[in-house]
Short mmCIF file of C-alpha atoms (C1' of nucleotides) and ligand atoms in Angstrom, two decimals:
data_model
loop_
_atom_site.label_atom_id
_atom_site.label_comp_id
_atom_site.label_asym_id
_atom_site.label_seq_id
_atom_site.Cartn_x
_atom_site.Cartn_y
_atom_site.Cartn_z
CA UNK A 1 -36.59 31.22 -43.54
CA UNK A 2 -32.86 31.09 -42.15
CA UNK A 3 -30.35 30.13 -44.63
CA UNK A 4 -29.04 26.83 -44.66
CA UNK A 5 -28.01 25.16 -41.61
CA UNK A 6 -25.16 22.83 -41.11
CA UNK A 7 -25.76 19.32 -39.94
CA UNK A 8 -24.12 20.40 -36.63
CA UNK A 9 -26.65 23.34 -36.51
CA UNK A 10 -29.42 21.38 -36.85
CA UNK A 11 -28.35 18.79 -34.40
CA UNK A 12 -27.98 21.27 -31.68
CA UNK A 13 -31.66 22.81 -32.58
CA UNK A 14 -33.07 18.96 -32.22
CA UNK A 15 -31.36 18.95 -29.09
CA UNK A 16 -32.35 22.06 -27.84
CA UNK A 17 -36.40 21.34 -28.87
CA UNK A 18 -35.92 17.89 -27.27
CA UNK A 19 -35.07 18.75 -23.95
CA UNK A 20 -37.54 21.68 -23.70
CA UNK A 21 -40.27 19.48 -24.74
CA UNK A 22 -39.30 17.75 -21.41
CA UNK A 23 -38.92 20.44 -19.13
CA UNK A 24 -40.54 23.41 -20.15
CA UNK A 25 -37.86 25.36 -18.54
CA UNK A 26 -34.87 26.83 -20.28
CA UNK A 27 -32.53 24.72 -21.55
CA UNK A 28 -29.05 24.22 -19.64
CA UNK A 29 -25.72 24.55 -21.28
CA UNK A 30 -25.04 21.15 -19.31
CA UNK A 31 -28.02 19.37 -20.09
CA UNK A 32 -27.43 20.03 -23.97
CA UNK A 33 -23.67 18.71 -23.34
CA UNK A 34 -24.87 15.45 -22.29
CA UNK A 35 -27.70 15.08 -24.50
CA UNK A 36 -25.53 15.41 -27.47
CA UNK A 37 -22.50 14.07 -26.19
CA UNK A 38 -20.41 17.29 -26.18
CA UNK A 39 -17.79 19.01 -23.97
CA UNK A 40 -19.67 22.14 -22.56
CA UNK A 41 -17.41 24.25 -24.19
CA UNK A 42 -18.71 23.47 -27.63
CA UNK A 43 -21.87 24.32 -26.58
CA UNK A 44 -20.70 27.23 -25.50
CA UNK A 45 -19.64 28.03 -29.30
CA UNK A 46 -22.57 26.83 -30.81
CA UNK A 47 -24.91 28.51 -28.24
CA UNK A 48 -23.35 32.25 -29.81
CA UNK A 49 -23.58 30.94 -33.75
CA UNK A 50 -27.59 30.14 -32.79
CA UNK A 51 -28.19 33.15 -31.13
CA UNK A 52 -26.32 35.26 -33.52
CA UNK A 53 -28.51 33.74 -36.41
CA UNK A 54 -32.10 34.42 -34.11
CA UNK A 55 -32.63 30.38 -33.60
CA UNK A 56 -32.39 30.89 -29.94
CA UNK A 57 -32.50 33.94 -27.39
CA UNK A 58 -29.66 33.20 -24.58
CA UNK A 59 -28.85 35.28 -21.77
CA UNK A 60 -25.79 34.13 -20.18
CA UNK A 61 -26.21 32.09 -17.29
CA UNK A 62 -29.78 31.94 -17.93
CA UNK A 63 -29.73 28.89 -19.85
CA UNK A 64 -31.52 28.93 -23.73
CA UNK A 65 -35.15 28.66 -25.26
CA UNK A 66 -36.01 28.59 -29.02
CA UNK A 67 -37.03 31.45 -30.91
CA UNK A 68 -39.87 31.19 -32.83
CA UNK A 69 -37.90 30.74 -36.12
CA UNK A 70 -35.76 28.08 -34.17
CA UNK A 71 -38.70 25.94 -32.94
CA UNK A 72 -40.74 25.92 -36.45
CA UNK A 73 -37.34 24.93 -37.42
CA UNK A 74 -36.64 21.55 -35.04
CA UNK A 75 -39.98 20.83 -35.58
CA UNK A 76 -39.40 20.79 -39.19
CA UNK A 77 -36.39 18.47 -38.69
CA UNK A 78 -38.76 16.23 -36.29
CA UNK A 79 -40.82 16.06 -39.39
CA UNK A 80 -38.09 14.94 -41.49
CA UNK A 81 -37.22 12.29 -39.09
CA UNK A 82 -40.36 10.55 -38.66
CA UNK A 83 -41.65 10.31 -42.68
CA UNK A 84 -38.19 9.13 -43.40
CA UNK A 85 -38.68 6.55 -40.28
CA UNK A 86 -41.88 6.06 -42.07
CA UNK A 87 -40.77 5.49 -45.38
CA UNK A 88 -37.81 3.34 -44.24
CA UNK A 89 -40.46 1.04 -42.57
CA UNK A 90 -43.33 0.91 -44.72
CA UNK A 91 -41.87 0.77 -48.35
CA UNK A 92 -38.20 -0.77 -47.56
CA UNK A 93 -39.37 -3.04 -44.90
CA UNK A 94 -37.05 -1.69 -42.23
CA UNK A 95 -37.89 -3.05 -38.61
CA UNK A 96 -38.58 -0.39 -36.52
CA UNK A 97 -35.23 -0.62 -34.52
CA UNK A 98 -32.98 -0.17 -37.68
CA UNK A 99 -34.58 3.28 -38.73
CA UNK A 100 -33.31 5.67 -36.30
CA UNK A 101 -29.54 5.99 -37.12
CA UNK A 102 -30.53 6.12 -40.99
CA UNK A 103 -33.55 8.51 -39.93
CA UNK A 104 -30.52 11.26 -38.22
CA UNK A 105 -29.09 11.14 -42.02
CA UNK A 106 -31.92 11.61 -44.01
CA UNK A 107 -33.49 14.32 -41.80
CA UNK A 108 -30.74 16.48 -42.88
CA UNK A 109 -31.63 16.64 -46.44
CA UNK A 110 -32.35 20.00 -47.55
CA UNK A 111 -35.84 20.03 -49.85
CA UNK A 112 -39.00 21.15 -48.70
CA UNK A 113 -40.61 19.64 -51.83
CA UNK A 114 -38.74 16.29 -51.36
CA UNK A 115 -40.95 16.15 -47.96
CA UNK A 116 -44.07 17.24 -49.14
CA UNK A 117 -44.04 14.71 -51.72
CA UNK A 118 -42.75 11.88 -50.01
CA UNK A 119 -45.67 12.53 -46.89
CA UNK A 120 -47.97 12.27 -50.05
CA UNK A 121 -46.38 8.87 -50.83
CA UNK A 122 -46.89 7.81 -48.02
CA UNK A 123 -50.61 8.90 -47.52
CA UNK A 124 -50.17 11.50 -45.18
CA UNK A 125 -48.86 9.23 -42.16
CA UNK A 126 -49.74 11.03 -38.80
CA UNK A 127 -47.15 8.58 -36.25
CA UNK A 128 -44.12 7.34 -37.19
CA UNK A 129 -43.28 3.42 -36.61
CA UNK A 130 -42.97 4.48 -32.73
CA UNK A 131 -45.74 6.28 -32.36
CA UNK A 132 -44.45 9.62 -32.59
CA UNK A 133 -47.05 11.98 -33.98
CA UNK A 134 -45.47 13.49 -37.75
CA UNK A 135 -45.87 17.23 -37.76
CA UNK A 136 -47.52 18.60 -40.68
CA UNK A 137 -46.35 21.03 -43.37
CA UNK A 138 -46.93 24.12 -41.31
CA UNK A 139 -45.45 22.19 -38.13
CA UNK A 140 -48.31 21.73 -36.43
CA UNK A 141 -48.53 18.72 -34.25
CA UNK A 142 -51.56 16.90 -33.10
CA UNK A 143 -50.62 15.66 -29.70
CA UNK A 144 -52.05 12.23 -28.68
CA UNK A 145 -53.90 11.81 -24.95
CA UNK A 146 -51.65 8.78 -23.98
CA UNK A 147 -50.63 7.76 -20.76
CA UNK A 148 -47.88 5.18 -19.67
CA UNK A 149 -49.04 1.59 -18.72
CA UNK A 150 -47.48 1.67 -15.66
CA UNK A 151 -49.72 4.13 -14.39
CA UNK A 152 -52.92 2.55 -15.42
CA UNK A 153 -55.36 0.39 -12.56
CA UNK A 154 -56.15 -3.09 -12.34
CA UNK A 155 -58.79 -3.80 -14.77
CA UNK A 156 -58.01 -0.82 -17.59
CA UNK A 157 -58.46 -2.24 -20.89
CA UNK A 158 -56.21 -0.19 -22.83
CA UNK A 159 -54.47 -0.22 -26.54
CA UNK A 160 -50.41 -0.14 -27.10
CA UNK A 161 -49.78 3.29 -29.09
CA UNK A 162 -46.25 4.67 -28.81
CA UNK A 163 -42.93 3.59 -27.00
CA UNK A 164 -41.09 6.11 -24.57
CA UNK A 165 -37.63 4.55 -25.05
CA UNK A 166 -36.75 4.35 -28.24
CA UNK A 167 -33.63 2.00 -27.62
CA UNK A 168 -33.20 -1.27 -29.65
CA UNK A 169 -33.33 -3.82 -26.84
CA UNK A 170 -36.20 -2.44 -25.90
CA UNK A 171 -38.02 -1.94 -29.37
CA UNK A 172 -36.70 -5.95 -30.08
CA UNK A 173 -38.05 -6.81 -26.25
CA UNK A 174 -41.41 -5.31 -27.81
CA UNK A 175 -41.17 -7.40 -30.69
CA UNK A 176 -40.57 -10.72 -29.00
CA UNK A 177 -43.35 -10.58 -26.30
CA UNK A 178 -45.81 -9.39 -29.03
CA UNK A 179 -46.16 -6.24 -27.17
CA UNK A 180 -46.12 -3.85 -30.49
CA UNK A 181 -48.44 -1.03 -31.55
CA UNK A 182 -51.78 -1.61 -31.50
CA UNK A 183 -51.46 -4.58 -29.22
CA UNK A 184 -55.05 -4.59 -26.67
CA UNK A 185 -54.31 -5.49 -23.52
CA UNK A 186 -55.75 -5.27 -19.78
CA UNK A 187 -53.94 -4.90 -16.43
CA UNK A 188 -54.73 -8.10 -14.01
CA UNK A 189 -52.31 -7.66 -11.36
CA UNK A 190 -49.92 -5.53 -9.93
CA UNK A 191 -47.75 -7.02 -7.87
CA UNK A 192 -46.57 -4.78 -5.60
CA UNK A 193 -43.23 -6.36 -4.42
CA UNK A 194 -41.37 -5.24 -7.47
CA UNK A 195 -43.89 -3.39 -9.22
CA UNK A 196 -44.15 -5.56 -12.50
CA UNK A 197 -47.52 -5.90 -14.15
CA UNK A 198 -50.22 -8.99 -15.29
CA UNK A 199 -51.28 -8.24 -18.41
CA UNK A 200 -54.20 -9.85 -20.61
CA UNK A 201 -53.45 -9.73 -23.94
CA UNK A 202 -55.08 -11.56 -27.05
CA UNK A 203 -55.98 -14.73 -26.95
CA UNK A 204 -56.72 -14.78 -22.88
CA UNK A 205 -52.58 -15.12 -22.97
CA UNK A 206 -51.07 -13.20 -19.82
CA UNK A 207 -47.76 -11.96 -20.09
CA UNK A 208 -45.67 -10.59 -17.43
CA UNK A 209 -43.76 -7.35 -17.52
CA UNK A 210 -41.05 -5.35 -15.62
CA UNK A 211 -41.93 -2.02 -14.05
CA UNK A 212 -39.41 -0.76 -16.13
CA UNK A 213 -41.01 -1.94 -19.51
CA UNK A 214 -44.69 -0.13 -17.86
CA UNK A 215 -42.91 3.61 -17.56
CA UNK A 216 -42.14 2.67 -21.20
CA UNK A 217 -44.59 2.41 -22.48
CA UNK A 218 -47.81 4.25 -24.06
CA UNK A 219 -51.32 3.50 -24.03
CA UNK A 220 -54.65 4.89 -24.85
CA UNK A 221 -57.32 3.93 -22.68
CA UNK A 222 -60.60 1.93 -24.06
CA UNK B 1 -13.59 -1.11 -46.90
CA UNK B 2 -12.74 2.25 -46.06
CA UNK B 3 -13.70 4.13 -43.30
CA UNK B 4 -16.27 6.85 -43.88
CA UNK B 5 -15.79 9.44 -46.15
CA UNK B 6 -16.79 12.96 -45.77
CA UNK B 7 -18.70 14.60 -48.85
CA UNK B 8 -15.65 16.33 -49.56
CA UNK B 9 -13.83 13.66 -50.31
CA UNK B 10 -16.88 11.97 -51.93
CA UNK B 11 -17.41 14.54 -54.15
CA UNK B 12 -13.93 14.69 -55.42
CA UNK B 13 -13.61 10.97 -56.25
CA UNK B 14 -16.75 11.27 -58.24
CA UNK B 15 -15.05 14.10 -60.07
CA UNK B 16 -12.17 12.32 -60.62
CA UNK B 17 -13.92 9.12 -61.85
CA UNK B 18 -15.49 11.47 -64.09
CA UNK B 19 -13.26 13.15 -65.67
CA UNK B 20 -10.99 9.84 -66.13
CA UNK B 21 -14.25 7.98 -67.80
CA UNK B 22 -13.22 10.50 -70.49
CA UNK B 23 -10.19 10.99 -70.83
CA UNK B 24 -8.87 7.53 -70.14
CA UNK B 25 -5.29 9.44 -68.90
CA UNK B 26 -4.17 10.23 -65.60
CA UNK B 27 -6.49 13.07 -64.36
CA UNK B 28 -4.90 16.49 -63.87
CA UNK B 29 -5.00 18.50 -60.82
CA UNK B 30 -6.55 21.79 -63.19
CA UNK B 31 -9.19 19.37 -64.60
CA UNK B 32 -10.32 18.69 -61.58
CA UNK B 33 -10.34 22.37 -60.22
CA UNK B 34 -12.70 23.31 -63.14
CA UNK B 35 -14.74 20.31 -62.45
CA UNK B 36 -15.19 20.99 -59.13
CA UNK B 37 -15.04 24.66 -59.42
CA UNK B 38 -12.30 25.15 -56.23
CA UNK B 39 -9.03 26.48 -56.39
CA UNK B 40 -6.04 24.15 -57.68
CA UNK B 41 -4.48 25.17 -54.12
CA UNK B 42 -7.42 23.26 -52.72
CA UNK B 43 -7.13 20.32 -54.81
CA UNK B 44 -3.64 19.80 -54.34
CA UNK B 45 -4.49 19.67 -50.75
CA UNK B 46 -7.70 17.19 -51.09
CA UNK B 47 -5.35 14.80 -53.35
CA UNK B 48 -2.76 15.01 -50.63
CA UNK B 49 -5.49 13.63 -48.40
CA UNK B 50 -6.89 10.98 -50.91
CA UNK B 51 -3.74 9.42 -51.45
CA UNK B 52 -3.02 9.32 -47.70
CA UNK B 53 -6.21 7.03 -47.66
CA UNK B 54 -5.18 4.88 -50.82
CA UNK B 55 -8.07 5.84 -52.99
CA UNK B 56 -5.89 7.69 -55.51
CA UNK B 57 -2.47 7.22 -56.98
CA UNK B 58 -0.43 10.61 -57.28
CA UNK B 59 3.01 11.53 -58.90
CA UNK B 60 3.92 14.82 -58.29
CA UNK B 61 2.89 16.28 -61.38
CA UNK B 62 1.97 13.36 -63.04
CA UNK B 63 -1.47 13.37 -62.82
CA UNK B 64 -4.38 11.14 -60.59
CA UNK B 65 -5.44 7.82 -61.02
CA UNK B 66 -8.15 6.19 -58.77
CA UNK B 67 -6.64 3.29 -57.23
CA UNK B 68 -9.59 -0.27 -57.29
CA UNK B 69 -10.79 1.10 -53.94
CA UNK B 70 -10.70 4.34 -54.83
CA UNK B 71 -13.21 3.46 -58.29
CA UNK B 72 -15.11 1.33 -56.36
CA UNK B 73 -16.02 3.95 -53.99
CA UNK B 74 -16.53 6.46 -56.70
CA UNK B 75 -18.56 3.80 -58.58
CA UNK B 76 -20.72 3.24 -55.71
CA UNK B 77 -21.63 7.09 -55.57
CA UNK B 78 -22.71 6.95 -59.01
CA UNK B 79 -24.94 3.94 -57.95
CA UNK B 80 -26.32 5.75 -55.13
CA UNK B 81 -26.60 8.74 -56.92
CA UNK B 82 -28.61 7.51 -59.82
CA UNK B 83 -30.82 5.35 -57.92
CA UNK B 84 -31.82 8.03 -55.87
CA UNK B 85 -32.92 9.73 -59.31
CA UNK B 86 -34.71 6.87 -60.31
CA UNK B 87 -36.68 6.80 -56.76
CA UNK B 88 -37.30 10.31 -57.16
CA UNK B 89 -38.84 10.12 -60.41
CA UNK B 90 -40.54 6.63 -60.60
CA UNK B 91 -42.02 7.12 -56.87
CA UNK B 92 -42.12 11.07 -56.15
CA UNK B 93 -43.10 11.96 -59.56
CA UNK B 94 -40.16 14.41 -59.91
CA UNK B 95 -39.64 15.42 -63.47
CA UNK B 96 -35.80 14.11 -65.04
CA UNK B 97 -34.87 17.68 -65.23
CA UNK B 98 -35.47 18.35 -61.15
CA UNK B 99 -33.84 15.70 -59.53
CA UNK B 100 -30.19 15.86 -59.86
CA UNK B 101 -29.56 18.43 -57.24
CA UNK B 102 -31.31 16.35 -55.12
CA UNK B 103 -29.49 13.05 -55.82
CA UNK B 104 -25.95 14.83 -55.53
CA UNK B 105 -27.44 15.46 -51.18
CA UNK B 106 -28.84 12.19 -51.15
CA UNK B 107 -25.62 9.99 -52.88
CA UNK B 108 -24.19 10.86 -49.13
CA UNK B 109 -26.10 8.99 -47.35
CA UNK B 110 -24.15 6.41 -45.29
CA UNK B 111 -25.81 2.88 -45.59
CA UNK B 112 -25.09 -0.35 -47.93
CA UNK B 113 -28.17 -1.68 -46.74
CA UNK B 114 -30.44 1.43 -47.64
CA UNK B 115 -29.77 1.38 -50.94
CA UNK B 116 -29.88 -1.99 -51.92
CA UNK B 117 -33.29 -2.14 -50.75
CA UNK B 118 -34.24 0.93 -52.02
CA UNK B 119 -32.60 -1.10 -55.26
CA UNK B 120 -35.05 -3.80 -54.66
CA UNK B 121 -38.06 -1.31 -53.79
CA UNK B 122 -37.27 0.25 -57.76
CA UNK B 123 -37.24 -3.48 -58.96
CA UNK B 124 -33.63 -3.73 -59.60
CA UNK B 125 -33.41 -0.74 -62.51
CA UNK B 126 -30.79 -0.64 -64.95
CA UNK B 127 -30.89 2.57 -66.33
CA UNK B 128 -31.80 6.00 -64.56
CA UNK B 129 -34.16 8.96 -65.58
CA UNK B 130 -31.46 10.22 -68.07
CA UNK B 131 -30.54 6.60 -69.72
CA UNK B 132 -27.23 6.52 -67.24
CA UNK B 133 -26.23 2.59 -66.39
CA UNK B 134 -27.04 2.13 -62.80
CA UNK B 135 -24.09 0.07 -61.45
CA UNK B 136 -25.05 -3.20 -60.09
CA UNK B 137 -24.35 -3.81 -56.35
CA UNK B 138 -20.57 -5.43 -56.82
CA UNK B 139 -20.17 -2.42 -58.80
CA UNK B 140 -20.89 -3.67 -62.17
CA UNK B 141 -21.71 -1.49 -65.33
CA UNK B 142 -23.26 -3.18 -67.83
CA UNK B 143 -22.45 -0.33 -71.02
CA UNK B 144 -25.56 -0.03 -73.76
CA UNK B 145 -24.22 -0.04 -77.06
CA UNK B 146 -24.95 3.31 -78.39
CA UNK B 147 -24.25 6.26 -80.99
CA UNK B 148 -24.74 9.83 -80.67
CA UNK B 149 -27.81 11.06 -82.85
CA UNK B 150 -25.44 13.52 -84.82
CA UNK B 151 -23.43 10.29 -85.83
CA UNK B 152 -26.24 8.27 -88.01
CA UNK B 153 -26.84 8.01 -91.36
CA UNK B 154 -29.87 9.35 -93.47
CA UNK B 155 -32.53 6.76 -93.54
CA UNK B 156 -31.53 5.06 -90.11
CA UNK B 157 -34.18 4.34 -87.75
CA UNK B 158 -33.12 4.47 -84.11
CA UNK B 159 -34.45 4.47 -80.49
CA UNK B 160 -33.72 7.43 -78.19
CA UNK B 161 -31.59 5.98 -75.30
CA UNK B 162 -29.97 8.59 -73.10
CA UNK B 163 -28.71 12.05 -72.72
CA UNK B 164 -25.23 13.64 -73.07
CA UNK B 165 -26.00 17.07 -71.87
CA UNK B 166 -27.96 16.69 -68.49
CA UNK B 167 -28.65 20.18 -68.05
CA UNK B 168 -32.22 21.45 -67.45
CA UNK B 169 -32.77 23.60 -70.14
CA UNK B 170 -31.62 20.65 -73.01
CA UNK B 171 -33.90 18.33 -70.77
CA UNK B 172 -36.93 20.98 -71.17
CA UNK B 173 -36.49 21.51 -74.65
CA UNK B 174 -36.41 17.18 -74.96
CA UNK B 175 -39.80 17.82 -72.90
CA UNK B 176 -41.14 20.02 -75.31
CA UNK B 177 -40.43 18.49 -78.44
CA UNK B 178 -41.48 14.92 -76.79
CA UNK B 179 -38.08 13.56 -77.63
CA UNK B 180 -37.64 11.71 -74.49
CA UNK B 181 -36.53 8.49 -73.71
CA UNK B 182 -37.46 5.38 -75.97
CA UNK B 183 -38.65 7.76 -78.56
CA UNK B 184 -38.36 6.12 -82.09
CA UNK B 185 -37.12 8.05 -85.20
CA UNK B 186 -35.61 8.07 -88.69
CA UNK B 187 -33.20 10.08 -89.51
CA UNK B 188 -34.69 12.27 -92.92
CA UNK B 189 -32.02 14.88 -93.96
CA UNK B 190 -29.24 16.33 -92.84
CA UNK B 191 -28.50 19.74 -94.10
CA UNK B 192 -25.11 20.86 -94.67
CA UNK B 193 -25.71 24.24 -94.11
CA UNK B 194 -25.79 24.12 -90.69
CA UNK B 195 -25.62 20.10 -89.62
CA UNK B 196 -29.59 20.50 -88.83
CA UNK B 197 -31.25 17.53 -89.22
CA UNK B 198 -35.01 16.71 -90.05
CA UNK B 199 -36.23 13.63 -88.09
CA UNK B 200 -39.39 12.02 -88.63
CA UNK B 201 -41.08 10.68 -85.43
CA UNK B 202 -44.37 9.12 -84.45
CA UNK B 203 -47.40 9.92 -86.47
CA UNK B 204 -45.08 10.95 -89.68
CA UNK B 205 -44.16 13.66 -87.70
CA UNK B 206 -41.34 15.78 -89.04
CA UNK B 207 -38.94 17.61 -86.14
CA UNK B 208 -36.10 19.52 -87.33
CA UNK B 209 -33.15 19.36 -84.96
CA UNK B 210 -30.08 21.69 -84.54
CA UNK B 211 -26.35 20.06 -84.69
CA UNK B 212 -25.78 20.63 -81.08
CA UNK B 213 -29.54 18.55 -80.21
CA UNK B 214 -28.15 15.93 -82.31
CA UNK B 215 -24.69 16.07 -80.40
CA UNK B 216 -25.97 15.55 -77.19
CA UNK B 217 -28.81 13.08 -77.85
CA UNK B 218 -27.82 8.63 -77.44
CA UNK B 219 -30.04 6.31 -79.97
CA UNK B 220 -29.41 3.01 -80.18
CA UNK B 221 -29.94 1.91 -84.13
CA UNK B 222 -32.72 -0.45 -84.89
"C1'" DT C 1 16.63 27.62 -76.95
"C1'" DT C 2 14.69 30.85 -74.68
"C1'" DG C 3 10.79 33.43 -73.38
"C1'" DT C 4 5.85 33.10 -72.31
"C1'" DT C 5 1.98 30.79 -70.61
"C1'" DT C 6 -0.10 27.27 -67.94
"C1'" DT C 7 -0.08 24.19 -64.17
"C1'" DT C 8 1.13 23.01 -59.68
"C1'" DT C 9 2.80 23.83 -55.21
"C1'" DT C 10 3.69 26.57 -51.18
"C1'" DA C 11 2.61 29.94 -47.74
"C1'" DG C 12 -0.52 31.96 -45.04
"C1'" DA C 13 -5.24 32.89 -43.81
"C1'" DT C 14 -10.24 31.97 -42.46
"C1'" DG C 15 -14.56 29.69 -40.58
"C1'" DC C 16 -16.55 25.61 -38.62
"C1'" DG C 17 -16.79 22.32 -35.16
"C1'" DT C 18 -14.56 20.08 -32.05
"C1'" DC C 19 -11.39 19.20 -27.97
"C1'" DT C 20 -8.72 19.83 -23.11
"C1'" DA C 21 -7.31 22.58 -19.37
"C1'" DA C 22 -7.93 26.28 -16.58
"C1'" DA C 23 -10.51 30.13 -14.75
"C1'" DT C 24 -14.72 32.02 -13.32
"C1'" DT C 25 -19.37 32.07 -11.64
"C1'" DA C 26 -23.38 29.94 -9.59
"C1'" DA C 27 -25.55 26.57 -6.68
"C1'" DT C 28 -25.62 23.49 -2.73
"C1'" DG C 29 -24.76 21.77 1.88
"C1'" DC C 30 -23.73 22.38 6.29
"C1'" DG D 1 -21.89 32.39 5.56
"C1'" DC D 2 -18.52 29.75 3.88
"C1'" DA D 3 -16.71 25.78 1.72
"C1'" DT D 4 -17.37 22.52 -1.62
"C1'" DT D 5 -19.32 21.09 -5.86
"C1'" DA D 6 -21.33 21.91 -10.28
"C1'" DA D 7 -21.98 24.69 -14.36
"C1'" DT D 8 -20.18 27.85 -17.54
"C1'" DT D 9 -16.87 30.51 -19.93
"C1'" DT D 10 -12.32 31.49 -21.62
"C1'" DA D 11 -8.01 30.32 -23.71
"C1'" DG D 12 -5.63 27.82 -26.75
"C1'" DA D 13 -5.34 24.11 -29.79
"C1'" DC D 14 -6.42 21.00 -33.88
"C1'" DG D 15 -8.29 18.94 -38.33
"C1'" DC D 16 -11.06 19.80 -42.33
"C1'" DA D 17 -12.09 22.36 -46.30
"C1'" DT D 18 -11.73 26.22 -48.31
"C1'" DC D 19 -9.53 30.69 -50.12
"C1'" DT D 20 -5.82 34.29 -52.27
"C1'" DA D 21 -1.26 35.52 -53.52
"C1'" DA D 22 3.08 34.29 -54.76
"C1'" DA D 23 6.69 31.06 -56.08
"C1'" DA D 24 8.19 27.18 -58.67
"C1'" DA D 25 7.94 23.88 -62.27
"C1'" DA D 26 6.42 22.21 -66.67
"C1'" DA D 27 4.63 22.84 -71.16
"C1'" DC D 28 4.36 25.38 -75.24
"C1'" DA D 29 5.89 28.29 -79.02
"C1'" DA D 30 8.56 31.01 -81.80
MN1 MN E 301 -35.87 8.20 -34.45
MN1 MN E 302 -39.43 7.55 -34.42
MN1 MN E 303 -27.53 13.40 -61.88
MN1 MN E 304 -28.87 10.80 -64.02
#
DNA sequence: TTGTTTTTTTAGATGCGTCTAAATTAATGC
DNA sequence: GCATTAATTTAGACGCATCTAAAAAAACAA
C-alpha cells in the first residue's frame, strides 16, 4: 500500500487509468494535459512525484503506463466513484446526472472499511447508475460484452445497458425519450442519409434517434 | 455565501467555534495553536487569511471572534460533521467510538444539497451517536437541558444523554459497562474519599463509577 | 516597577500544485 | 532532408499551508 495520496495525486492516477483503458498504448504527457485540463508543464511535475513514489514507470519521451501498485490503485478510486454514484442514486434519490461532480468528492475519502461497508449497504451493486461495472474489493472487474447501438443491424432486438457519454444533456436526453437502462428496443430502419436510427421500443412506440445518440450508447444483444 | 473554503480554513473555523462555545471570550491565537496542534506562526497567518474573507473579527492582540458568516459556516461543519456520524452509525453499523475520524474527511464535502438529503435519508435526527445537537438546516441548535453526572444529588434518577469526553477509550469503557446512551440510573452514594459514586442501573444493578466517569458523562434528571 | 514568562508577530524557509514563457526535442509534411 | 508544427521540458514564478528561530509585545509576579 502507498501512503496517502493527495487529491491531486489521485486525480492524475484516474486520468492516467482512463486514457489507457482507451488506448492501450502509453499514455502521452499531452493527452493527460487535456484530459485533466492542465498546462503540460504540470504534468510534467506530477509525472516525476508518480514515478518517484512507483505509481507509474516513465521514460522520458516515451510517454507513461501504470505500475502495478498504480493501476490496483485507480481502480480502487473507480470503485469509490461508482458505489458513491450508487449510493447517491439509490438511497438519496439523486438522478443520475447530478452524481458525478459529488461522486469526484467522495471518491477521495480515505477508508477502506467505509467502502466495504457501504458496497454491503448497498447489496453488493455490480454497475453504477450508468452502467459502469463497480470493481470489487480486490479490484477485479467483470467486464460486460456490450456493443454500441449504432453498430447493431436492422432487426437486432437488443436491451439498453450503459451510456458512453456520461454528459448531462445527454443523460437528461436519455431520460426524456425513455431511452434509460434496461429499456428493450429493436432497430427498424437505418436511414442512411444521416445515419439516425428507427427504433421499436415498448409499447410498438418508434422513436427516432441521431447517429450521434447510437455511438452513445450500449446495448446487449437478445 | 462565501466562496469555497479549503479544509484548512474549515478546520480552523471549527476550532475557533469551538473553543469560543467555551469560553464565551474572544478566542486567542495560542488556544487555537493547541487546538489545532500548529505553530502560533501558522495561525497568525491562517487568521490573517480569515479575516481577509470576513469570517473572523481580529484586533491585533485582542483575540478572534467569528463574525455571523463566519459561525454560520463553522455551524454548518458541525452539521455536516455530525450527520455524517449519525449515517455512519445508524446505516454502516460503525460503532460511536470509530466514526469521528471519518466524519472530520467527510464534513468537507462540498454540497448543500447532499446533506440535506442525507438529513432526510436519517429522518431528520436531532442528536448524533455521542448525544451532540445536530444543527438544523438554517443553522439552528436546539440545546437539551442537561447536567453533568458528577453534579446530581444522591437519590436522583436520571437518563444518560451525551458524552463530554469523546475519546475512544472513555467511549469503550461506556461500552463495557453498558452505560450508553438513554441508560437510566439513580444516583446511590457518593463517597468522599475519592468522589466515586455507586449507581444503580437496570436490573438493581449496582456500578461504581470514578469522579472523572461522572465528570464527563450528560443525564438529563427525571 | 521591573524582571520574567507567555503570547504574538516577523522573517525566512519548504513542499505541493499550479501557472506562463521560453527552450528543446520529436514528429509530420512536402 | 528540411522546414514547420506539435509535444515536452526547463526556468521562474505564485499562492497555500505549514514549519523553526528570533524579535517584539503583553501579561504576570515579586
Ligand atoms: Mn461519474
Ligand atoms: Mn458512473
Ligand atoms: Mn466527532
Ligand atoms: Mn459526535
Amino acid at each position: 500500500m502507498p501512503d496517502q495520496l493527495s487529491q491531486a495525486e489521485e486525480n492524475y492516477l484516474k486520468a492516467i487509468y482512463k486514457i489507457s483503458r482507451q488506448s492501450g498504448t502509453p499514455v502521452s504527457n499531452n493527452s493527460i494535459s487535456v484530459e485533466m485540463n492542465t498546462s503540460a508543464a504540470s504534468v510534467t511535475d506530477m509525472i516525476n512525484r508518480l514515478s518517484q513514489k512507483d505509481l507509474i514507470h516513465y521514460q522520458k519521451r516515451k510517454g507513461v503506463r501504470l505500475t502495478d501498485l498504480g493501476e490496483i490503485t485507480a481502480i480502487h478510486l473507480v470503485r469509490k466513484h461508482r458505489l458513491w454514484e450508487t449510493f447517491l442514486v439509490e438511497k438519496l434519490n439523486f438522478t443520475w446526472d447530478e452524481v458525478h461532480e459529488l461522486a469526484e468528492q467522495l471518491e477521495h475519502i480515505q477508508s477502506r472499511e467505509l467502502i466495504n461497508r457501504l458496497d454491503e449497504f448497498l447489496d453488493f451493486p455490480k454497475y453504477d447508475p450508468h452502467g459502469d461495472p463497480i470493481p470489487d474489493e480486490n479490484g477485479r472487474i467483470t467486464e460486460r460484452q456490450q456493443v454500441l447501438l449504432s453498430q447493431l443491424p436492422v432487426g437486432q432486438k437488443a436491451v439498453v445497458v450503459g451510456v458512453k457519454d456520461h454528459s448531462t444533456p445527454f443523460l437528461q436526453y436519455l431520460e426524456r425519450t425513455g431511452l434509460l437502462l434496461g429499456a428493450e428496443l429493436v432497430i427498424g430502419e437505418r436511414f442512411a442519409y444521416d445515419n439516425s436510427l428507427q427504433l421499436e421500443v415498448a409499447d410498438e412506440q418508434k422513436l427516432l434517434i441521431s447517429q450521434k445518440v447510437g455511438q452513445n450508447l450500449y446495448v446487449q444483444k437478445k
